[in-house]
XYZ file of C-alpha atoms in Angstrom:
630
model
C 29.107 -35.355 25.261
C 30.200 -32.344 25.498
C 32.681 -30.513 28.234
C 32.539 -26.831 27.755
C 36.709 -25.538 28.272
C 35.850 -22.114 30.562
C 32.558 -21.876 32.886
C 31.176 -18.205 31.685
C 28.091 -18.685 30.674
C 26.615 -17.581 26.934
C 23.424 -16.402 26.060
C 20.717 -17.572 24.172
C 20.330 -16.293 20.963
C 17.462 -18.138 19.361
C 17.854 -18.743 15.306
C 15.608 -15.754 14.061
C 15.863 -15.788 10.809
C 12.527 -15.725 9.441
C 11.461 -14.026 11.739
C 13.923 -11.438 10.924
C 13.195 -11.657 7.201
C 9.524 -11.395 7.132
C 9.903 -8.064 9.800
C 12.582 -7.080 7.484
C 9.779 -7.598 4.202
C 6.788 -5.420 6.676
C 9.513 -2.780 7.405
C 10.525 -2.095 4.397
C 7.258 -2.118 2.833
C 6.433 0.376 5.039
C 8.930 2.742 4.681
C 8.481 2.276 0.560
C 5.080 3.497 1.395
C 5.844 6.404 3.178
C 8.357 7.366 0.609
C 5.960 6.815 -1.836
C 3.647 9.307 -0.303
C 5.871 12.445 -0.426
C 6.938 10.942 -3.074
C 3.320 11.613 -4.977
C 1.583 13.942 -3.097
C -1.202 11.154 -1.519
C -2.270 9.735 1.648
C -0.250 6.370 2.532
C -2.907 4.145 1.858
C -3.331 5.278 -1.938
C 0.721 5.360 -2.479
C 0.232 1.538 -1.458
C -1.966 1.138 -3.957
C 0.515 3.366 -6.582
C 3.071 0.981 -5.175
C 1.455 -2.467 -5.866
C 0.133 -1.394 -9.391
C 4.377 -0.004 -9.850
C 5.205 -3.869 -8.755
C 2.155 -5.480 -11.239
C 4.032 -3.248 -13.873
C 7.221 -4.478 -13.701
C 6.733 -7.603 -13.428
C 8.552 -8.226 -10.197
C 7.162 -9.056 -5.960
C 5.916 -6.751 -4.158
C 8.869 -6.749 -1.766
C 10.959 -6.648 -4.058
C 9.594 -2.960 -5.362
C 9.149 -1.940 -2.561
C 13.371 -2.509 -1.719
C 13.968 -0.940 -5.097
C 12.014 2.458 -3.973
C 13.895 2.569 -0.829
C 17.451 1.666 -2.127
C 16.598 4.879 -4.856
C 16.525 6.910 -1.611
C 13.310 9.437 -0.149
C 13.658 12.074 -2.596
C 10.731 14.903 -2.532
C 7.799 15.258 -4.194
C 7.934 15.422 -7.767
C 5.286 17.510 -8.931
C 2.251 16.068 -7.302
C -0.720 18.095 -6.043
C -3.167 17.357 -3.404
C -6.692 18.346 -4.353
C -8.343 20.338 -2.391
C -11.495 18.438 -0.783
C -10.930 17.886 2.429
C -14.561 16.527 4.057
C -17.229 19.477 4.501
C -17.425 21.220 7.991
C -20.663 21.947 10.021
C -19.445 25.305 10.744
C -20.807 27.674 8.545
C -24.441 25.377 8.091
C -24.501 25.479 11.930
C -23.847 29.397 11.975
C -26.231 30.014 10.049
C -28.949 27.832 11.754
C -28.130 29.791 15.260
C -28.689 33.068 13.308
C -32.160 31.524 12.123
C -33.182 30.290 15.453
C -31.735 34.097 16.800
C -33.957 35.614 14.797
C -37.203 33.178 14.789
C -37.028 33.528 18.526
C -37.117 37.690 18.693
C -40.151 37.035 16.536
C -41.849 35.050 18.937
C -40.915 36.540 22.112
C -43.156 39.585 20.447
C -45.636 37.274 19.593
C -45.925 35.516 22.593
C -46.746 38.500 24.517
C -49.603 39.665 21.785
C -53.319 38.691 23.897
C -54.540 36.126 21.662
C -58.467 35.546 23.959
C -59.758 37.403 21.728
C -58.647 34.942 18.799
C -61.911 32.638 19.118
C -64.596 35.400 18.815
C -62.681 36.477 15.395
C -63.221 33.306 13.919
C -66.170 33.001 15.010
C -67.287 35.215 13.170
C -66.103 34.765 10.183
C -68.627 34.734 7.940
C -69.164 31.616 4.972
C -66.471 32.170 2.368
C -67.626 30.498 -0.639
C -64.308 31.976 -2.938
C -61.908 30.232 -0.510
C -63.239 27.020 0.100
C -62.258 26.930 -3.680
C -59.574 28.288 -2.959
C -58.178 25.613 -1.337
C -60.491 22.027 -3.001
C -59.100 23.459 -5.988
C -55.356 23.442 -4.737
C -52.820 20.693 -5.500
C -50.180 21.878 -3.403
C -50.423 23.000 0.609
C -52.974 25.794 1.018
C -54.600 27.804 3.944
C -57.753 30.414 4.644
C -56.346 32.764 6.767
C -58.223 35.943 7.975
C -56.350 39.120 9.587
C -55.641 39.591 13.694
C -55.779 43.603 14.290
C -54.340 45.383 16.167
C -55.479 48.487 18.095
C -54.508 51.073 15.350
C -56.289 49.259 12.900
C -53.180 47.213 11.485
C -52.919 43.815 10.290
C -50.795 42.457 13.757
C -51.308 38.583 12.735
C -52.601 35.902 10.549
C -55.200 33.272 11.755
C -55.648 29.430 10.017
C -59.268 29.899 9.377
C -59.195 26.240 7.648
C -56.612 24.632 5.521
C -56.605 21.538 2.970
C -56.040 18.173 3.349
C -52.961 17.675 2.226
C -51.348 20.675 3.671
C -48.444 20.423 5.709
C -45.865 23.173 7.101
C -42.147 22.665 7.696
C -42.761 20.319 10.339
C -45.179 18.447 9.320
C -48.262 19.813 11.137
C -51.186 20.124 8.887
C -54.497 21.010 8.841
C -55.751 19.902 12.718
C -52.734 20.804 14.366
C -52.798 24.665 12.669
C -56.527 25.680 12.343
C -56.609 28.314 14.682
C -53.723 29.384 15.318
C -51.961 32.348 14.169
C -48.918 32.502 11.388
C -46.601 33.807 13.092
C -46.545 31.742 16.150
C -46.652 28.417 14.901
C -44.188 29.973 11.613
C -41.766 32.820 12.031
C -40.277 32.788 9.122
C -42.795 34.156 7.073
C -41.515 37.953 9.068
C -37.821 37.062 8.119
C -38.522 36.365 4.917
C -40.687 39.067 4.417
C -43.932 36.865 3.056
C -45.947 38.409 5.854
C -45.557 41.847 4.698
C -46.419 40.578 1.243
C -49.693 39.302 2.451
C -50.874 41.975 4.164
C -49.843 44.087 0.714
C -52.475 41.183 -0.980
C -55.262 41.693 1.876
C -55.046 45.381 1.645
C -54.228 46.253 -2.409
C -56.036 42.509 -3.618
C -52.562 42.221 -6.013
C -51.948 38.377 -6.100
C -48.851 37.333 -5.035
C -46.180 34.912 -7.116
C -42.739 33.899 -5.698
C -41.064 31.265 -7.178
C -37.914 28.728 -5.793
C -36.636 31.464 -3.230
C -34.639 29.910 0.291
C -37.052 29.339 2.962
C -35.879 29.350 6.622
C -38.093 29.116 9.730
C -38.062 27.797 13.444
C -40.023 26.073 16.353
C -39.192 25.213 19.668
C -35.157 25.078 18.911
C -35.023 23.102 16.046
C -34.605 25.614 12.244
C -35.545 24.106 9.499
C -34.522 25.088 5.226
C -35.838 24.432 2.129
C -36.896 26.469 -0.897
C -40.272 26.759 -1.443
C -42.486 28.395 -4.261
C -45.941 30.498 -2.862
C -48.941 32.340 -4.210
C -51.137 34.223 -2.354
C -55.091 35.579 -3.118
C -57.018 37.782 -2.282
C -60.213 36.396 -0.792
C -63.945 38.633 0.536
C -62.368 37.645 4.445
C -58.711 37.579 4.006
C -56.186 35.509 1.588
C -55.808 32.305 0.592
C -51.877 31.093 0.864
C -50.500 27.845 -1.405
C -47.394 26.559 -0.971
C -44.999 24.039 -2.102
C -41.546 23.617 -0.655
C -39.028 21.746 -2.963
C -37.424 19.109 -1.053
C -36.393 16.555 -3.872
C -35.426 19.982 -5.638
C -32.823 20.467 -2.913
C -32.184 17.446 -2.248
C -31.122 17.140 -5.764
C -28.952 20.576 -6.233
C -26.647 19.338 -3.098
C -26.247 15.835 -4.418
C -24.920 17.669 -7.549
C -22.932 20.369 -5.981
C -21.269 17.270 -3.869
C -20.433 15.564 -6.937
C -19.091 18.728 -8.477
C -17.042 19.884 -5.499
C -15.677 15.621 -5.208
C -14.798 15.560 -8.551
C -13.847 19.065 -9.356
C -16.256 19.243 -11.713
C -17.563 22.096 -13.606
C -20.449 23.127 -15.614
C -21.098 25.697 -17.697
C -23.432 27.139 -20.439
C -23.111 29.963 -23.066
C -26.357 31.885 -24.439
C -24.371 32.811 -27.843
C -27.754 34.259 -28.678
C -27.193 36.945 -25.867
C -24.062 36.695 -25.122
C -24.549 35.927 -21.872
C -22.654 33.543 -19.827
C -23.997 30.605 -16.956
C -21.225 28.760 -14.682
C -21.461 27.022 -11.780
C -19.444 27.855 -8.581
C -16.691 24.568 -9.739
C -16.456 26.035 -12.969
C -15.469 29.676 -12.253
C -12.882 27.739 -9.749
C -11.401 25.576 -12.225
C -10.684 28.601 -14.380
C -9.186 30.661 -11.463
C -12.328 32.985 -11.469
C -14.029 34.342 -9.081
C -17.627 33.827 -7.961
C -18.588 36.880 -8.797
C -16.405 37.430 -11.531
C -17.475 37.678 -15.368
C -17.192 34.021 -17.083
C -15.650 34.361 -20.742
C -17.275 34.024 -23.607
C -16.048 31.684 -26.058
C -14.408 33.524 -28.180
C -12.579 35.275 -25.215
C -11.416 31.547 -23.348
C -8.063 31.659 -25.122
C -6.950 34.495 -23.337
C -7.368 31.965 -19.846
C -5.080 29.498 -21.592
C -1.401 28.611 -20.965
C 0.170 29.795 -24.192
C 1.682 26.315 -25.123
C -1.897 25.129 -25.649
C -3.544 28.021 -27.048
C -3.760 26.186 -30.735
C -5.501 23.335 -29.344
C -8.209 25.639 -27.416
C -8.927 27.501 -31.061
C -8.668 24.329 -32.993
C -12.012 22.815 -30.445
C -13.826 26.054 -30.800
C -13.601 26.112 -34.332
C -14.869 23.026 -34.917
C -17.589 23.340 -32.583
C -19.261 26.576 -34.856
C -17.409 25.712 -38.073
C -18.180 21.648 -37.857
C -20.960 21.751 -34.804
C -19.185 18.958 -33.298
C -18.621 17.728 -29.963
C -15.048 18.367 -29.002
C -13.185 17.080 -25.910
C -8.986 18.596 -25.095
C -6.972 18.970 -22.102
C -5.825 22.742 -21.623
C -4.098 24.010 -18.794
C -4.746 27.421 -16.936
C -2.175 29.528 -15.404
C -3.311 30.572 -12.303
C -3.246 33.370 -9.614
C 0.331 31.737 -7.831
C 1.519 30.797 -11.576
C 1.473 27.222 -11.247
C -0.330 25.483 -13.716
C -4.033 23.568 -13.382
C -4.500 21.438 -16.265
C -8.550 20.747 -16.996
C -10.089 18.320 -19.533
C -12.727 19.694 -21.328
C -15.822 18.023 -23.012
C -17.762 20.722 -24.714
C -20.827 20.330 -27.143
C -22.713 23.283 -29.458
C -26.830 23.447 -29.336
C -28.290 24.020 -32.780
C -31.299 25.947 -33.134
C -34.044 24.624 -36.641
C -31.574 27.054 -38.684
C -29.655 24.145 -37.903
C -26.578 27.240 -36.182
C -25.324 26.473 -32.747
C -27.446 29.118 -30.106
C -25.499 27.771 -27.020
C -22.891 25.560 -25.818
C -22.505 23.162 -23.362
C -18.683 23.067 -21.264
C -18.168 20.963 -18.757
C -14.440 20.531 -17.430
C -12.876 18.755 -14.314
C -9.565 19.762 -12.967
C -7.805 16.746 -13.494
C -4.697 18.448 -12.595
C -3.336 15.764 -9.277
C -3.883 12.958 -10.968
C -1.445 14.498 -13.941
C 1.039 14.988 -11.636
C 0.457 11.403 -9.733
C 1.329 9.949 -13.612
C 4.550 12.209 -13.429
C 5.403 11.338 -10.240
C 5.018 7.675 -10.936
C 6.433 7.846 -14.598
C 9.536 9.873 -12.506
C 9.484 6.716 -10.025
C 8.951 4.167 -12.120
C 12.049 5.319 -13.917
C 14.316 5.449 -11.083
C 13.022 2.225 -9.837
C 14.210 0.543 -13.043
C 17.731 1.741 -12.339
C 17.408 0.689 -9.578
C 16.873 -2.691 -10.568
C 19.562 -2.915 -13.194
C 21.872 -1.729 -10.964
C 20.566 -4.373 -8.522
C 20.797 -7.365 -10.958
C 24.391 -6.022 -12.180
C 25.091 -6.752 -8.100
C 23.399 -9.811 -8.026
C 25.929 -10.641 -11.046
C 28.453 -9.857 -8.716
C 27.268 -11.731 -5.946
C 27.313 -14.470 -8.058
C 30.460 -14.345 -9.402
C 31.642 -13.652 -5.602
C 30.265 -16.652 -4.223
C 31.511 -18.719 -7.490
C 35.057 -17.032 -6.805
C 35.448 -17.316 -2.580
C 33.641 -21.190 -2.654
C 35.575 -24.398 -4.383
C 33.694 -26.160 -5.487
C 32.210 -29.536 -3.960
C 34.705 -32.003 -5.728
C 37.614 -29.688 -4.638
C 36.853 -29.200 -0.842
C 39.940 -30.462 0.915
C 39.603 -34.222 2.804
C 40.828 -33.545 6.837
C 43.260 -36.355 8.292
C 40.431 -38.991 9.806
C 37.508 -37.452 8.206
C 35.388 -38.840 5.161
C 33.548 -35.517 3.809
C 30.994 -34.894 2.471
C 29.455 -31.479 1.379
C 26.296 -30.022 -1.186
C 26.550 -25.885 -1.352
C 23.710 -25.204 -3.158
C 22.954 -21.548 -4.205
C 19.190 -19.380 -4.344
C 17.326 -20.521 -7.471
C 16.667 -16.853 -7.434
C 19.269 -14.737 -7.603
C 18.021 -11.685 -5.448
C 17.765 -14.770 -2.492
C 21.770 -14.946 -2.768
C 22.923 -15.282 0.162
C 26.017 -15.240 2.323
C 26.739 -19.322 3.380
C 30.426 -20.336 3.418
C 32.486 -23.143 4.479
C 35.939 -23.342 4.495
C 38.267 -26.454 5.760
C 41.313 -26.650 5.717
C 44.388 -28.984 7.640
C 46.944 -27.103 10.085
C 50.432 -28.055 10.295
C 50.154 -30.112 13.948
C 48.032 -32.491 11.693
C 44.640 -31.242 12.968
C 41.679 -30.602 10.380
C 40.134 -27.313 11.484
C 36.159 -27.323 9.488
C 33.730 -24.571 9.346
C 30.314 -23.645 8.225
C 28.597 -20.454 8.727
C 26.207 -18.129 7.003
C 26.472 -14.135 6.845
C 22.829 -11.992 6.763
C 21.130 -10.546 4.475
C 21.159 -11.009 0.939
C 22.818 -9.808 -2.456
C 25.771 -8.367 -2.828
C 26.668 -6.588 0.581
C 26.059 -10.499 1.985
C 27.955 -12.438 -0.969
C 30.431 -9.535 0.050
C 30.741 -10.037 4.012
C 30.879 -13.883 3.503
C 34.065 -13.215 1.722
C 35.741 -11.658 4.253
C 34.177 -13.702 7.038
C 35.609 -16.901 4.970
C 38.671 -15.701 4.379
C 39.230 -13.710 7.481
C 38.665 -17.176 9.635
C 41.131 -18.542 6.947
C 44.481 -16.867 7.437
C 43.673 -16.649 12.003
C 43.538 -20.367 11.091
C 47.615 -20.016 10.638
C 47.575 -19.442 14.475
C 46.715 -22.547 15.486
C 44.412 -21.291 18.561
C 41.706 -22.604 20.215
C 38.303 -22.530 17.748
C 36.418 -20.225 20.622
C 39.507 -17.825 20.430
C 39.417 -17.467 16.554
C 35.871 -17.234 16.565
C 36.523 -13.922 18.673
C 39.011 -12.761 16.754
C 36.483 -13.577 13.802
C 33.888 -11.923 15.690
C 35.929 -8.286 15.823
C 36.989 -8.839 12.321
C 32.894 -8.929 11.112
C 31.858 -6.450 14.024
C 34.288 -3.753 12.102
C 32.937 -4.671 8.639
C 31.785 -1.477 6.118
C 29.281 -1.825 6.291
C 28.491 -3.850 9.441
C 27.404 -7.501 9.257
C 26.275 -10.039 11.336
C 26.640 -14.085 10.447
C 26.857 -16.863 12.385
C 29.471 -19.828 12.121
C 30.340 -23.198 13.693
C 34.111 -23.495 13.962
C 35.726 -27.126 15.039
C 39.220 -28.492 15.390
C 39.319 -32.599 15.055
C 42.688 -34.204 16.352
C 42.661 -37.448 14.566
C 45.011 -39.302 16.757
C 41.987 -39.420 19.599
C 38.896 -39.009 17.636
C 38.803 -34.987 19.807
C 36.537 -32.556 18.093
C 36.982 -29.029 19.640
C 34.068 -26.409 18.193
C 32.279 -23.214 18.978
C 28.987 -22.545 17.781
C 28.834 -18.207 17.345
C 24.729 -18.809 17.367
C 24.448 -21.220 14.615
C 22.600 -24.235 14.368
C 24.612 -27.327 16.507
C 26.008 -30.171 14.691
C 23.658 -32.932 14.415
C 25.535 -36.525 15.683
C 24.630 -39.305 14.629
C 25.936 -42.612 16.618
C 25.174 -46.613 16.754
C 21.908 -45.922 14.939
C 20.570 -42.831 16.862
C 21.134 -38.859 16.128
C 20.326 -35.556 18.183
C 21.991 -32.242 18.106
C 25.315 -31.565 20.459
C 24.867 -30.103 24.004
C 25.687 -26.635 22.923
C 26.609 -23.236 24.736
C 25.026 -20.775 22.366
C 26.748 -17.842 21.948
C 26.156 -14.509 20.387
C 26.332 -14.238 16.261
C 29.449 -12.826 14.764
C 29.033 -9.194 14.835
C 26.150 -9.101 17.531
C 28.785 -8.350 21.214
C 32.340 -6.721 20.241
C 34.732 -8.170 22.727
C 32.752 -11.704 23.653
C 34.337 -14.395 24.813
C 33.203 -17.387 23.076
C 33.256 -21.082 24.406
C 35.566 -23.438 23.396
C 33.415 -27.334 24.094
C 35.578 -31.023 23.693
C 33.253 -33.254 21.995
C 34.808 -37.630 22.378
C 34.089 -39.081 18.733
C 34.566 -42.608 17.772
C 34.811 -44.334 14.403
C 31.385 -44.423 12.511
C 30.919 -41.933 13.746
C 28.964 -38.833 11.477
C 28.745 -35.614 12.116
C 25.836 -33.605 9.838
C 26.667 -29.381 9.888
C 23.805 -27.396 7.601
C 22.818 -23.778 7.246
C 19.534 -22.576 7.750
C 18.476 -22.558 4.039
C 17.978 -26.741 4.454
C 15.424 -25.874 8.190
C 14.009 -22.031 7.421
C 10.448 -22.269 5.881
C 7.524 -19.819 6.215
C 4.998 -22.042 6.586
C 6.480 -24.080 9.565
C 8.088 -24.433 12.600
C 11.918 -24.604 12.682
C 11.826 -26.256 15.921
C 9.847 -28.961 13.912
C 11.716 -29.121 11.164
C 15.023 -29.903 12.936
C 13.885 -32.817 14.671
C 12.379 -34.124 11.263
C 15.932 -33.507 9.568
C 17.277 -35.496 13.196
C 14.630 -38.155 11.851
C 15.916 -38.395 8.456
C 19.460 -38.727 9.766
C 19.190 -41.394 12.466
C 17.467 -43.849 8.926
C 19.799 -42.802 6.921
C 22.998 -44.312 4.905
C 26.345 -44.332 6.920
C 27.854 -42.527 3.369
C 27.897 -38.486 3.372
C 27.808 -38.558 -0.346
C 24.536 -40.789 -0.360
C 23.288 -38.966 3.154
C 23.524 -35.761 1.824
C 20.824 -36.676 -1.220
C 18.717 -38.767 1.146
C 18.551 -35.584 2.841
C 17.691 -33.285 -0.004
C 15.086 -35.673 -0.476
C 13.294 -36.047 2.133
C 13.759 -32.291 3.959
C 11.594 -30.590 0.533
C 13.771 -27.688 1.263
C 12.914 -24.264 -0.907
C 15.886 -23.415 -3.383
C 14.203 -20.287 -4.372
C 13.944 -19.385 -1.088
C 17.827 -18.988 -0.136
C 21.501 -20.778 -0.005
C 21.819 -24.395 1.357
C 25.058 -25.730 2.547
C 25.000 -29.339 4.389
C 28.612 -30.882 5.426
C 28.760 -34.596 6.655
C 32.310 -35.536 8.310
C 32.519 -39.386 8.948
C 34.830 -40.088 11.331
C 37.142 -43.204 10.285
């Protein structure tokens, strides 16, 4: 049915407009996420969430919001501050554990070298000690009866576990059965490291009592180190000393959790004792106000001295409210750091009243919200810029619609060609954002041939409309030369390739000679025409040459097709067959089947195709051309 003029092989350029559109949306979204992350000073994942919120706020699709952001340009940070909340590293803790292990190993090497052959004899010689038994039975915490082991010079070298109560557990979980009869320093070298051993000796020799509350205790055994806060009591008994202890594991966990909460949320706590004039602030509270850990926190009347000048009235009013009205207050103020940058703090404070009804202390909580305020400022500025870009884009769309209406003739004004009955439907996308570059053209040449063309400039909006106008007008100007379709499209390819900005597009251009019913046509990356003849429909065989603007200097093939009276050619743009939820080839097969069963009149064919193809007018422009051979 078709005979190509010339033997140059063409390259197959598949119609990948849908795939390109999806890939383009993903690329724009990825670029917008990076742009917003840089502007806000936040990780890309958080930037994506902010982009979603911006799209919701502006009541637009996410892809459109991303496109607005990218079009507006990258820009730099707009004031956001990245919070210094990196994941905690274990180097410091590891170094401390290594130090404890090293010191404990030194102690163990020393005490292991001592002779323990007489330990059983020492324990056997310990008389009954009712006082020690009373202490062990009465202790609610872990308790042990220790008897001294003396060196040759009479000094205490170690202690032996003579007995323990039933609840006794050491740092490694060992109890009465494991520890009885063993030496203290061999099982717990931390007693030396913490000074407890010397304290026990002092209690033994002087008869004084020992009580140490909640101190940090570390020990080691078999290459393992353990630490916890603990409390210890020690009393002398006739045969040695009795020691009771408690590990504050639960309290330690709570303390660590509170410290982590303060660090993660940048929340600090402070307490002012108005009676003594003393202040106790947590490390994060000091950090929030830019104070070093060893600096003295300011009292309430000194607080305005560390506040930014513009916020002084607010802070003074809050302090006055606490003392005069005796009510809790909350306020935001700024603190100027040593680097001159402001730090935003949200502060909650409440007075604690005594029996007289007057404040005796004040509790204060502060949260560093500098990063949040920075992100809010950057988001507000980004939103303003997106609104401006949205207004510019809307203007461009209005211009694109106007340009399309000005360039393309109305359907009833399309020039009828010799020997053909022409039907046309040109539907602009219902969404102005999706108005594309569909175009069509007809012209009767001086030699009596009829030229017709259909095409699609890639993209949407004003750039696509401008490319459409230049492509269509360029073809109509070139058509006056009377050259074959392949040469016309080759020239058109050079024109599109040199456009500024660069453009691409597809087209089918044909010449129909009514005297011999001969069609000579060229396809540049466009879906080929469908020929309906004698109740059958099939796409014309085509040499699929590259799309316009893709390959400069390409020689396009002119294809010759013999037509008959009663034949109908159907041309269309991709808006008719492309759906993101459907296969393109299946849609073309469906269109071919509809044409095979359709009426003969071009106008009726076009209406039937539009009704049965269920095309999405919101997604893209759609242009249909039906040419009936008389």
